[in-house]
Coordinates of C-alpha atoms and ligand atoms in Angstrom, one line a residue:
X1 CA -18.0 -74.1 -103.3
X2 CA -17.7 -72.2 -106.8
X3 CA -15.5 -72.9 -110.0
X4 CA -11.8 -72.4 -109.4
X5 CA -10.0 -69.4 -110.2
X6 CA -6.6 -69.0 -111.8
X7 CA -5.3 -66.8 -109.9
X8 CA -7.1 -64.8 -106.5
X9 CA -5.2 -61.8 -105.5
X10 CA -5.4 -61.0 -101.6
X11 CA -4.9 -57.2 -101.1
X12 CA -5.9 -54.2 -103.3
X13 CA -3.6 -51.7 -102.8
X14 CA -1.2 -50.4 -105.1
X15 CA 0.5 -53.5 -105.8
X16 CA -2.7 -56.1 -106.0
X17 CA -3.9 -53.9 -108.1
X18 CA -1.5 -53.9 -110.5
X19 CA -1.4 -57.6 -110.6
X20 CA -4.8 -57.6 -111.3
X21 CA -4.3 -55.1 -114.1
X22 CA -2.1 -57.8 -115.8
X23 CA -3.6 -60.4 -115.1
X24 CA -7.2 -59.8 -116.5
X25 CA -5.2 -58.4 -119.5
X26 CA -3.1 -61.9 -119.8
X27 CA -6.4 -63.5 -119.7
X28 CA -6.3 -65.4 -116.5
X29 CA -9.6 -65.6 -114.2
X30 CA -8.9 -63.5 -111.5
X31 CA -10.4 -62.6 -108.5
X32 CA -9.5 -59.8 -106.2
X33 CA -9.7 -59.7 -102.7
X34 CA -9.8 -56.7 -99.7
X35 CA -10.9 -52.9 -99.7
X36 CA -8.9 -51.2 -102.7
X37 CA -6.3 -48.9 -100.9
X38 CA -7.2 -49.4 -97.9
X39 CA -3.8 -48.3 -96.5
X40 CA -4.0 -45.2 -97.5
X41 CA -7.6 -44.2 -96.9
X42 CA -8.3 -45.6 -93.6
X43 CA -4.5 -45.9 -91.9
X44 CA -2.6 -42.5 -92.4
X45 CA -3.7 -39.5 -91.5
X46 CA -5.4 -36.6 -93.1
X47 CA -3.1 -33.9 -94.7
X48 CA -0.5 -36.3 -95.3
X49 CA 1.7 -35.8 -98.5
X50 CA 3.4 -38.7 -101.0
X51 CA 7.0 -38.6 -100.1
X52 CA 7.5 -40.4 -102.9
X53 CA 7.6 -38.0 -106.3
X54 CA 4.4 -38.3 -108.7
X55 CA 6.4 -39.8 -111.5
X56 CA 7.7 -42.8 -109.6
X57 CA 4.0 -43.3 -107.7
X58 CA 2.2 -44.8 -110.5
X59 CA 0.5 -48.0 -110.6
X60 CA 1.3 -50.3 -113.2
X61 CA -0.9 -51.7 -116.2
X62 CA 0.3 -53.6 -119.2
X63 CA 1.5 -50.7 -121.5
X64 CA 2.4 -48.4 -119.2
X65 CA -0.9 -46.8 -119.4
X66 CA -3.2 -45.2 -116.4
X67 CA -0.4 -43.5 -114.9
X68 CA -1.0 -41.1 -111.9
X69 CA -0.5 -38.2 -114.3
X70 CA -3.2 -39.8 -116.5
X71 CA -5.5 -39.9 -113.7
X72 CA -4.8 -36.0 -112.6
X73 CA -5.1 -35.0 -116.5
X74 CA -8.7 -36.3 -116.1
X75 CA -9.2 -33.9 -113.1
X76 CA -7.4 -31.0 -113.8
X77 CA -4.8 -31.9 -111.0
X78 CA -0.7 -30.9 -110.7
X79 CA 1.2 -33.8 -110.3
X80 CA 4.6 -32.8 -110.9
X81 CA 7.7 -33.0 -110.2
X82 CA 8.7 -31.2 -106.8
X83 CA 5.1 -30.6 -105.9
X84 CA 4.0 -33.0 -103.1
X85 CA 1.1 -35.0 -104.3
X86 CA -2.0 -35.2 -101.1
X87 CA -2.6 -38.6 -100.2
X88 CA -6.2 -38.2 -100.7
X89 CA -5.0 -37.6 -104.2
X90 CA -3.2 -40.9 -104.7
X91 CA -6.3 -42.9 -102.9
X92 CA -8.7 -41.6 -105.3
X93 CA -5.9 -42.2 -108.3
X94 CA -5.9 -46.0 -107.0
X95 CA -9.9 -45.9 -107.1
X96 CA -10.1 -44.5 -110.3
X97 CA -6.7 -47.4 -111.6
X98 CA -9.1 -50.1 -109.9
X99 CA -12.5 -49.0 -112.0
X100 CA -10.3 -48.1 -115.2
X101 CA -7.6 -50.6 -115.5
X102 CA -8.9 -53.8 -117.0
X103 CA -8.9 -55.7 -113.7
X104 CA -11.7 -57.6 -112.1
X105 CA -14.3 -55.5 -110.0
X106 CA -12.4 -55.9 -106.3
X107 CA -14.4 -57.5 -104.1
X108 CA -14.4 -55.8 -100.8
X109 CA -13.9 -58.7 -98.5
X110 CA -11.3 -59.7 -95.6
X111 CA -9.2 -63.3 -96.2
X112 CA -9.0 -65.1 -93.1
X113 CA -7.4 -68.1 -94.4
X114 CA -5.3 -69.4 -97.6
X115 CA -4.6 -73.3 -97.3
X116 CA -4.0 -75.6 -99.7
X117 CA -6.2 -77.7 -101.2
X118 CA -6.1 -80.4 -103.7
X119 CA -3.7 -78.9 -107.0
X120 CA -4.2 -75.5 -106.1
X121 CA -5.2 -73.5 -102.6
X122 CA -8.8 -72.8 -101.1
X123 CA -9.0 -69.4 -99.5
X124 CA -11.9 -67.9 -96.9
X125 CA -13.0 -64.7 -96.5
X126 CA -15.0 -62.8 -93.3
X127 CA -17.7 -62.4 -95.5
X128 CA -18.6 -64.7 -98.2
X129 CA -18.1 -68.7 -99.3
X130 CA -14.7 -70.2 -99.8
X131 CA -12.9 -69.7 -103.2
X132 CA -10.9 -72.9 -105.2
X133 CA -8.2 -71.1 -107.1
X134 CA -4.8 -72.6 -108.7
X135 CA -2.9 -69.8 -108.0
X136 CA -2.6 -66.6 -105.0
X137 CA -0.7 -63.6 -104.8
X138 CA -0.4 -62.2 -101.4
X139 CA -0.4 -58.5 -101.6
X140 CA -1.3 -57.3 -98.3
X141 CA 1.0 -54.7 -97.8
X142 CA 2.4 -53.0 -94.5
X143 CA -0.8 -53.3 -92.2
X144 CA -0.4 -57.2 -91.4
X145 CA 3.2 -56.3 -89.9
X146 CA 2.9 -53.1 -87.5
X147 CA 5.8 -52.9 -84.8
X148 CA 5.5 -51.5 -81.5
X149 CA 8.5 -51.2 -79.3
X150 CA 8.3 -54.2 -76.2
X151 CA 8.4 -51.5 -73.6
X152 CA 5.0 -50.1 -74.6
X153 CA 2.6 -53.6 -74.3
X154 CA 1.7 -53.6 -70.9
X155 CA 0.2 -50.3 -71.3
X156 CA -3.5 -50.1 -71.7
X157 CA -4.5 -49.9 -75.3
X158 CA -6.3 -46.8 -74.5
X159 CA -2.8 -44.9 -73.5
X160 CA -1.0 -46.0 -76.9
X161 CA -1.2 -46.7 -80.4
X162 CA 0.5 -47.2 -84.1
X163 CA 1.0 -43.9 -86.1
X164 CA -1.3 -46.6 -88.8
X165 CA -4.1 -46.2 -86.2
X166 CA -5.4 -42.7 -86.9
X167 CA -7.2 -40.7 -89.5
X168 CA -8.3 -37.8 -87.6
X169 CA -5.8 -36.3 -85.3
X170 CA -7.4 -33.6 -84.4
X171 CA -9.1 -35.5 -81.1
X172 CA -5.6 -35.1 -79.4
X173 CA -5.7 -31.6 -79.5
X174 CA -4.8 -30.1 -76.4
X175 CA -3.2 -33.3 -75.1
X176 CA 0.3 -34.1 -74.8
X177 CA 1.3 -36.4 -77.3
X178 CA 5.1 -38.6 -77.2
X179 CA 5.7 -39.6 -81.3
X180 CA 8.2 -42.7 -81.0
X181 CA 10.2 -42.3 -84.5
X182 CA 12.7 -41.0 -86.6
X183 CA 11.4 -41.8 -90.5
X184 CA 9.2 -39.4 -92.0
X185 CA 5.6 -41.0 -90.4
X186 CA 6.9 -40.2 -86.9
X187 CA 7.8 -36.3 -88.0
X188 CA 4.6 -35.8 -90.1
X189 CA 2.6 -37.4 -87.6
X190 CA 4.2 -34.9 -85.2
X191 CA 4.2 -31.8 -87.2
X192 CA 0.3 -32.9 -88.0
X193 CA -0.4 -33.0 -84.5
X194 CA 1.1 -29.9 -83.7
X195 CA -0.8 -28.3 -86.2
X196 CA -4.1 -29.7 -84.8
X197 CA -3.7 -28.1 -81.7
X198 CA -2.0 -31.0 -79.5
X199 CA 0.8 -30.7 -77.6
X200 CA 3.8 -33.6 -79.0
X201 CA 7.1 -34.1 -78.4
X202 CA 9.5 -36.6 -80.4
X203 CA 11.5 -39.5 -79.0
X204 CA 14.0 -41.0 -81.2
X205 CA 17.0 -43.6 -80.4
X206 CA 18.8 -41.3 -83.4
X207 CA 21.4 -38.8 -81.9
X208 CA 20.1 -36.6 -85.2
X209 CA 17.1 -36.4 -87.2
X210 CA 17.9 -37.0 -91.2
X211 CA 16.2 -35.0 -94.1
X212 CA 16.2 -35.2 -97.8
X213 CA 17.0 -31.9 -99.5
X214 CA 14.8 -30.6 -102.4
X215 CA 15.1 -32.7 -105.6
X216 CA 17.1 -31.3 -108.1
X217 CA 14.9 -30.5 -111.6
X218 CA 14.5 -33.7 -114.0
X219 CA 16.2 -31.3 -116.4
X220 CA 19.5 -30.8 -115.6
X221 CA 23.2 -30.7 -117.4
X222 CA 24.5 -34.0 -118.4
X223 CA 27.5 -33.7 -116.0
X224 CA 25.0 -33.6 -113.0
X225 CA 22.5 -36.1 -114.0
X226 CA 25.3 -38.6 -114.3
X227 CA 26.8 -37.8 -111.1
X228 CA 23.5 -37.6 -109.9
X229 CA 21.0 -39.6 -111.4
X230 CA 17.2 -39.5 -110.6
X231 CA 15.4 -42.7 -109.8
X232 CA 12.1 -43.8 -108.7
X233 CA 13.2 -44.1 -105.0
X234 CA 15.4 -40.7 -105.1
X235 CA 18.4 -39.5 -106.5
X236 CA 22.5 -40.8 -106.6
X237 CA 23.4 -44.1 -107.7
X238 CA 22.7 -45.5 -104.4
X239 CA 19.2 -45.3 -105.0
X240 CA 19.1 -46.1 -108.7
X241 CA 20.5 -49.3 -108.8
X242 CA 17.6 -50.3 -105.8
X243 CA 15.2 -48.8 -107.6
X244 CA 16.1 -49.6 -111.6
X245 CA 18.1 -53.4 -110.8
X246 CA 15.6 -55.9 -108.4
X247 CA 16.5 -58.8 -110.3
X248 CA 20.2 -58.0 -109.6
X249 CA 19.4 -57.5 -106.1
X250 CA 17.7 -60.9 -106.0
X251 CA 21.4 -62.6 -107.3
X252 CA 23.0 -61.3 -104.0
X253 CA 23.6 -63.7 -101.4
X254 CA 21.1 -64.3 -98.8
X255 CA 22.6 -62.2 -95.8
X256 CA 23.9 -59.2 -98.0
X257 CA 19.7 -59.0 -99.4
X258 CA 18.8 -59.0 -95.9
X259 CA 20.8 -56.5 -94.6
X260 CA 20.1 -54.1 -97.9
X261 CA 16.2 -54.7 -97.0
X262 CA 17.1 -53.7 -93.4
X263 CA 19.0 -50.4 -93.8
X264 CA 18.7 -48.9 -97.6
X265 CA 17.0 -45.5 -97.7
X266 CA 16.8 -45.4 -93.9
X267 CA 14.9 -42.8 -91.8
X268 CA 14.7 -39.4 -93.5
X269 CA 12.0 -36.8 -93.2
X270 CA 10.6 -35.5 -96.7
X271 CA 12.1 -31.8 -97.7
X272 CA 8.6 -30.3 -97.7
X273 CA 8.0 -31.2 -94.3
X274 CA 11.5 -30.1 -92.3
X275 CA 10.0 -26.1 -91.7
X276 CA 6.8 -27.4 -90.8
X277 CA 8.9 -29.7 -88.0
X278 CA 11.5 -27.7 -87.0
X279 CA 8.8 -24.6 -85.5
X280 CA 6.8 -26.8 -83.7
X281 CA 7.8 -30.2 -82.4
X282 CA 10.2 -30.4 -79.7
X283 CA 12.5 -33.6 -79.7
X284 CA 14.3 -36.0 -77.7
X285 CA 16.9 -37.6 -79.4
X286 CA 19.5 -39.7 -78.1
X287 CA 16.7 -41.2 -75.9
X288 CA 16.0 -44.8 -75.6
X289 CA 13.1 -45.9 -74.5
X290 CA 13.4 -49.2 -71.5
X291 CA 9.6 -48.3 -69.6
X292 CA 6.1 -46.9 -69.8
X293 CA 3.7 -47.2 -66.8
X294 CA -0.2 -45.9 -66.9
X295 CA -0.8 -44.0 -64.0
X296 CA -3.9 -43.3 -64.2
X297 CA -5.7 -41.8 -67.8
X298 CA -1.8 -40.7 -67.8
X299 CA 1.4 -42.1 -69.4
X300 CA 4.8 -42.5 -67.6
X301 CA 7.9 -42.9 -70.5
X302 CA 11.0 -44.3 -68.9
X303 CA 13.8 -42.6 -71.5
X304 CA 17.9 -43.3 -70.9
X305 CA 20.0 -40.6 -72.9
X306 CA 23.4 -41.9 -74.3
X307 CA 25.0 -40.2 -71.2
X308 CA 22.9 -43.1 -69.3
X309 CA 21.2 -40.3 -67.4
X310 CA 17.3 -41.2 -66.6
X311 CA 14.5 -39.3 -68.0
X312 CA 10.9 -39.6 -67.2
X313 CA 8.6 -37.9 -70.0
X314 CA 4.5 -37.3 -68.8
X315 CA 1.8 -37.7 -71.6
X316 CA -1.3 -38.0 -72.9
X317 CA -1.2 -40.5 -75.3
X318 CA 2.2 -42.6 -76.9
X319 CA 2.3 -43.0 -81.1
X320 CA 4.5 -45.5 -81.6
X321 CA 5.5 -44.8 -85.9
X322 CA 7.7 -47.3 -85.6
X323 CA 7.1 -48.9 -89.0
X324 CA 6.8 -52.6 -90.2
X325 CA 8.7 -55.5 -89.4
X326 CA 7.4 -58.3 -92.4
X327 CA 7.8 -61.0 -91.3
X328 CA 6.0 -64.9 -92.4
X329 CA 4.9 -66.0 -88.7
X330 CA 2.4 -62.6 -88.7
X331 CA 0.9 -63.3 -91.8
X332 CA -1.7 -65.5 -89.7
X333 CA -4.2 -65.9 -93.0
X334 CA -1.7 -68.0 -94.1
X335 CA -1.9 -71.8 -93.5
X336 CA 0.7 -72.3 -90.4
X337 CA 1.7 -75.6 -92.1
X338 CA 2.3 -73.7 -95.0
X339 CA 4.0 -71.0 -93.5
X340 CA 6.6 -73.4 -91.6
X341 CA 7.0 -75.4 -94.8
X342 CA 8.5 -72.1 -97.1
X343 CA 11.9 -71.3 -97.9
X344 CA 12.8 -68.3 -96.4
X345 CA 15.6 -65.6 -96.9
X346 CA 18.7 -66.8 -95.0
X347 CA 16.5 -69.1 -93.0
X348 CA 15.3 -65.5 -91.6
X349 CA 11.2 -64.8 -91.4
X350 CA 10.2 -63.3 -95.3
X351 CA 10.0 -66.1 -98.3
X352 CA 12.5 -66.7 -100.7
X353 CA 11.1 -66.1 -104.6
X354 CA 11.8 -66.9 -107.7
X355 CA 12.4 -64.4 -110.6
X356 CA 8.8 -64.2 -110.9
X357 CA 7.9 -63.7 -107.3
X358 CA 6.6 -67.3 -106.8
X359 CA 7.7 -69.2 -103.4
X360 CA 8.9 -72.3 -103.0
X361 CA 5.3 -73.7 -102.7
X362 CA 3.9 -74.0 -106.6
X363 CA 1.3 -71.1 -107.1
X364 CA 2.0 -69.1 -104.5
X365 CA 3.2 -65.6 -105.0
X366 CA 3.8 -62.6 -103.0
X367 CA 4.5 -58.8 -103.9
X368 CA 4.9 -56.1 -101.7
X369 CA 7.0 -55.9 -98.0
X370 CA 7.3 -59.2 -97.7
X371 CA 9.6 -59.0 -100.6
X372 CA 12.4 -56.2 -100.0
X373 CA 14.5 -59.1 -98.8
X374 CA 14.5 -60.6 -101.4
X375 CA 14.2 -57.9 -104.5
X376 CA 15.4 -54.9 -102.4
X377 CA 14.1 -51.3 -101.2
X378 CA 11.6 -50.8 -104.1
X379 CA 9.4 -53.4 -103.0
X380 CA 8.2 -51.0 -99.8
X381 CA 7.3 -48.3 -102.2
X382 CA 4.9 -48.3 -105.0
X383 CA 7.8 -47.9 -107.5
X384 CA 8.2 -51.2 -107.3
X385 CA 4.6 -52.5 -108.3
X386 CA 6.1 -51.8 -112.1
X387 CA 9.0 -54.4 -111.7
X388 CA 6.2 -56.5 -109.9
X389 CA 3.5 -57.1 -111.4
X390 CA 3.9 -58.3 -114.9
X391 CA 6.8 -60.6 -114.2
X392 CA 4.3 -61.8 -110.9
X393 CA 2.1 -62.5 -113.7
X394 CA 4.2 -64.6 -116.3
X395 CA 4.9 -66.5 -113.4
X396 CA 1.6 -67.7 -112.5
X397 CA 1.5 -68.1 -116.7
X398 CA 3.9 -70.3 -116.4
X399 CA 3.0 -72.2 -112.9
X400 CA -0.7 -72.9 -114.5
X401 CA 0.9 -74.4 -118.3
X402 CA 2.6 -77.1 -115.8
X403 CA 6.0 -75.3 -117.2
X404 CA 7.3 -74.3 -113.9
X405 CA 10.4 -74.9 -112.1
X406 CA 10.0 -78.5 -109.6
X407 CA 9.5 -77.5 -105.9
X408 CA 11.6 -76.0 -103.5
X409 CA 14.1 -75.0 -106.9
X410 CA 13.9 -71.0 -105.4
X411 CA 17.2 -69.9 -104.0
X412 CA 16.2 -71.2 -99.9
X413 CA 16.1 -74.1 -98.1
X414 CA 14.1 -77.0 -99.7
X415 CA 10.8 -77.5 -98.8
X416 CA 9.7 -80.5 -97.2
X417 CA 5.6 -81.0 -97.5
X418 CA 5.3 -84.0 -96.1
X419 CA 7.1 -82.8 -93.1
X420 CA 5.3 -79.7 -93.0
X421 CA 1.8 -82.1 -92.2
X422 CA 0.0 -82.2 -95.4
X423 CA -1.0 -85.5 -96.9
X424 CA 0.2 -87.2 -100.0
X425 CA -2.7 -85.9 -102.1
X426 CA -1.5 -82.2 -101.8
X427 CA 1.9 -82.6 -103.2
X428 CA 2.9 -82.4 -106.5
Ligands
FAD501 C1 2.5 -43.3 -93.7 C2 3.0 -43.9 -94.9 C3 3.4 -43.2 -96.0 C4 3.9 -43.8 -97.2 N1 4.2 -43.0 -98.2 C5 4.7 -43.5 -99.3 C6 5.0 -42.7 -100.5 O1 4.9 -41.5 -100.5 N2 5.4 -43.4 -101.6 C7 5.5 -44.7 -101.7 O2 5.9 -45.2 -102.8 N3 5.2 -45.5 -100.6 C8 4.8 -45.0 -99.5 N4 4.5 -45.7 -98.4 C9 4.7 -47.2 -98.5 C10 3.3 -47.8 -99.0 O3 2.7 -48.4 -98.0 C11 3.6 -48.7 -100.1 O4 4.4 -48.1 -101.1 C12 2.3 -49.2 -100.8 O5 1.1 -48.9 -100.2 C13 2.5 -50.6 -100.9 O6 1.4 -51.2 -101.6 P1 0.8 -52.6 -101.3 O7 -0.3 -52.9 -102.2 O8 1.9 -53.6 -101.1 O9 0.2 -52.5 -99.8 P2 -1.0 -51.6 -99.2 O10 -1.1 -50.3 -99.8 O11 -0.8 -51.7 -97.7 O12 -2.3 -52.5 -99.6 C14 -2.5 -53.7 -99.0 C15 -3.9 -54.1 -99.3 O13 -4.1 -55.4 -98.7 C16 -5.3 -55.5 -98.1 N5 -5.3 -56.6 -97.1 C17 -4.5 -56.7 -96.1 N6 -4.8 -57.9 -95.4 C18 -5.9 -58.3 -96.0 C19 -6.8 -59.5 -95.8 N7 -6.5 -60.3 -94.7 N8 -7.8 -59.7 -96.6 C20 -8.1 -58.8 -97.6 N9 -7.3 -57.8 -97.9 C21 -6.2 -57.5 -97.1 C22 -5.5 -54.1 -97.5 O14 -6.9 -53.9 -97.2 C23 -4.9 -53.2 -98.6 O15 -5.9 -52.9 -99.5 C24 4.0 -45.2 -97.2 C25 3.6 -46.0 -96.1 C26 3.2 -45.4 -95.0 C27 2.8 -46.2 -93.8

């Protein structure tokens, strides 16, 4: 076993990264764990675009500095208002973040386990020896919490799979492809498809499909941008007090959090993309899905319309881009005593934080999905990595001078260690 870390981060995407940013420059030994941006290189498809503008996609290091727009300036890239940003683009700006930003060289490794161990935790990876460390931030993102709908998992793996499961979507060409989905994965995946030379149709519970109209300019007359404000997850006021006020989120009760988390900025396909649809990707809507039977290399999609009329829809392959559903009893690298022994959001299955993002077990944090619930919409987007990351940081400051707040003191239930299993010697 080596020395023990402050602090490990587990995830390097957009958010771990940041974290690490901050951390190395608060001067705590940190390590980082997993393949940096994974997410985006290996689990969306090429020719996507950032819905998301290029001002509100940046990374966050202490002084604001290595911004997106930094990184194009070094490349002679357009990252500008208005003009969606390739999210080969962004993965390379994350590479470039993780090399430039002050953080520790990532090390490209997969956690299997975080337990605790004596004052602090003990975490394994796939590839290397255990790590000692007093504190961990979880950043793991969206990949740990793919949904599929129930009706699809008797099929066969080979007749379905998650909209996160592809890269290259040019081997359905030809094939008849059914996109489950409404948000903007499901109608890029399709339109991508389409113009890869397969054959898909979409199938949505929606009875209409929602799209966001062109952003107004950043420059506009005072009377409009206060009606209208511009913020990092869109414009109106809506979206600004999401995307500017997390902490005020956090001061909501329980159930009101949980239901923001659950339906703020809802399904909406990106302006860019609605053209690009609209020619060539038949829909369904209306159309619930209760069955799917393999019949041979062939799928068989049971669909009721709201009229209750049966349809049965033949393909080639199902995408299911139906999103992420975060949620504690998934994240299986984490301790199950552990898991069952956190305060959670309304008793519901994400943790309840503190301020500074640390869970009712000392020294360990989370950032990302798992923490919409309890800081609101920004936290799916990378937006929210600036709110993150510094205050993440102060807290772990703070949990390793022995200043912090007594157990279970986060808004949830209390936690109980000894009930959750672990002996004497790990409490504190
Ligand atoms: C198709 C699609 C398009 C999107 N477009 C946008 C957009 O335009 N703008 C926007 O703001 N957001 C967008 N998002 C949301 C986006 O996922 C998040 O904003 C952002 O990636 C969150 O960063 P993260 O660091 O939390 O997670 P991720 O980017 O998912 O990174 C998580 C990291 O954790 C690592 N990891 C996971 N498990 C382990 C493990 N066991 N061991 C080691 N490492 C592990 C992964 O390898 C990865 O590097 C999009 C999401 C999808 C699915």
């Amino acid at each position: 076993m080596t020395r023990m870390d402050d602090l490990v981060v587990v995830g390097a995407g957009p958010y771990g990264l940041s974290i690490a940013a901050h951390a190395a420059a608060a001067g705590l030994g940190v390590r980082v764990l997993g393949r940096p941006m994974a997410s985006w290189r290996d689990h969306m498809p090429a020719g996507m675009y950032l819905k998301s503008e290029p001002w509100s996609s940046n990374l966050s290091a202490p002084g604001g500095r290595h911004t997106l727009a930094d990184y194009c300036a070094t490349r002679g890239l357009v990252a500008e208002h208005g003009t969606p940003l390739p999210i080969g683009t962004f993965s390379a700006y994350g590479l470039w973040f993780a090399r430039h930003a002050g953080g520790p060289e990532v090390e490209e490794a997969t956690v299997t386990e975080v337990a605790p161990r004596g004052d602090g935790f003990v975490v394994r990876t796939a590839e290397g020896p255990p790590r000692l460390t007093r504190a961990v931030a979880l950043a793991v993102g969206v990949m740990p919490f793919v949904n599929f709908p129930p009706a699809l998992r008797d099929l066969p793996p080979t007749h379905y799979s998650h909209s996160s499961g592809h890269r290259d979507l040019s081997r359905f060409a030809g094939r008849e492809v059914a996109v489950l989905g409404a948000g903007q994965a499901a109608l890029e995946t399709a339109a991508l498809l389409a113009e890869a030379g397969a054959m898909p149709c979409l199938v949505a519970r929606r009875s209409r499909l929602n799209w966001n109209t062109a952003p107004q300019p950043l420059k506009r007359p005072l009377a409009r941008a206060l009606r209208d404000p511009h913020s990092g997850l869109g414009t109106g006021w809506r979206s600004w007090m999401w995307s500017e006020l997390p902490w005020a989120v956090r001061r909501l009760p329980a159930p009101t959090r949980e239901r923001i988390a659950a339906t703020a900025l809802g399904p909406a396909g990106a302006w860019w993309l609605r053209d690009r649809f609209e020619q060539r990707v038949p829909v369904l809507l209306g159309h619930h899905l209760h069955r799917a039977v393999a019949v041979g290399e062939r799928t068989r999609l049971g669909l009721t319309t709201a009229a209750g009329e049966s349809v049965v829809l033949d393909v080639a392959h199902v995408i299911a881009a139906t999103g992420f559903v975060p949620e504690l009893r998934r994240l299986e690298l984490l301790d199950a005593g552990l898991r069952a022994a956190l305060a959670t959001v309304g008793g519901g299955g994400t943790p309840e934080l503190d301020p500074r993002f640390e869970s009712s077990w000392p020294g360990l944090f989370f950032a990302g999905l798992l923490t919409a619930p309890s800081f609101g919409p920004s936290m799916r987007f990378v937006h929210g990595a600036g709110f993150t990351a510094g205050r993440l940081v102060k807290g772990v400051l703070r949990r390793l001078a022995g200043r912090g707040a007594p157990p279970g003191s986060c808004g949830g239930s209390r936690v109980d260690r000894a009930a959750a299993g672990y002996p004497k010697t790990y409490l504190r």
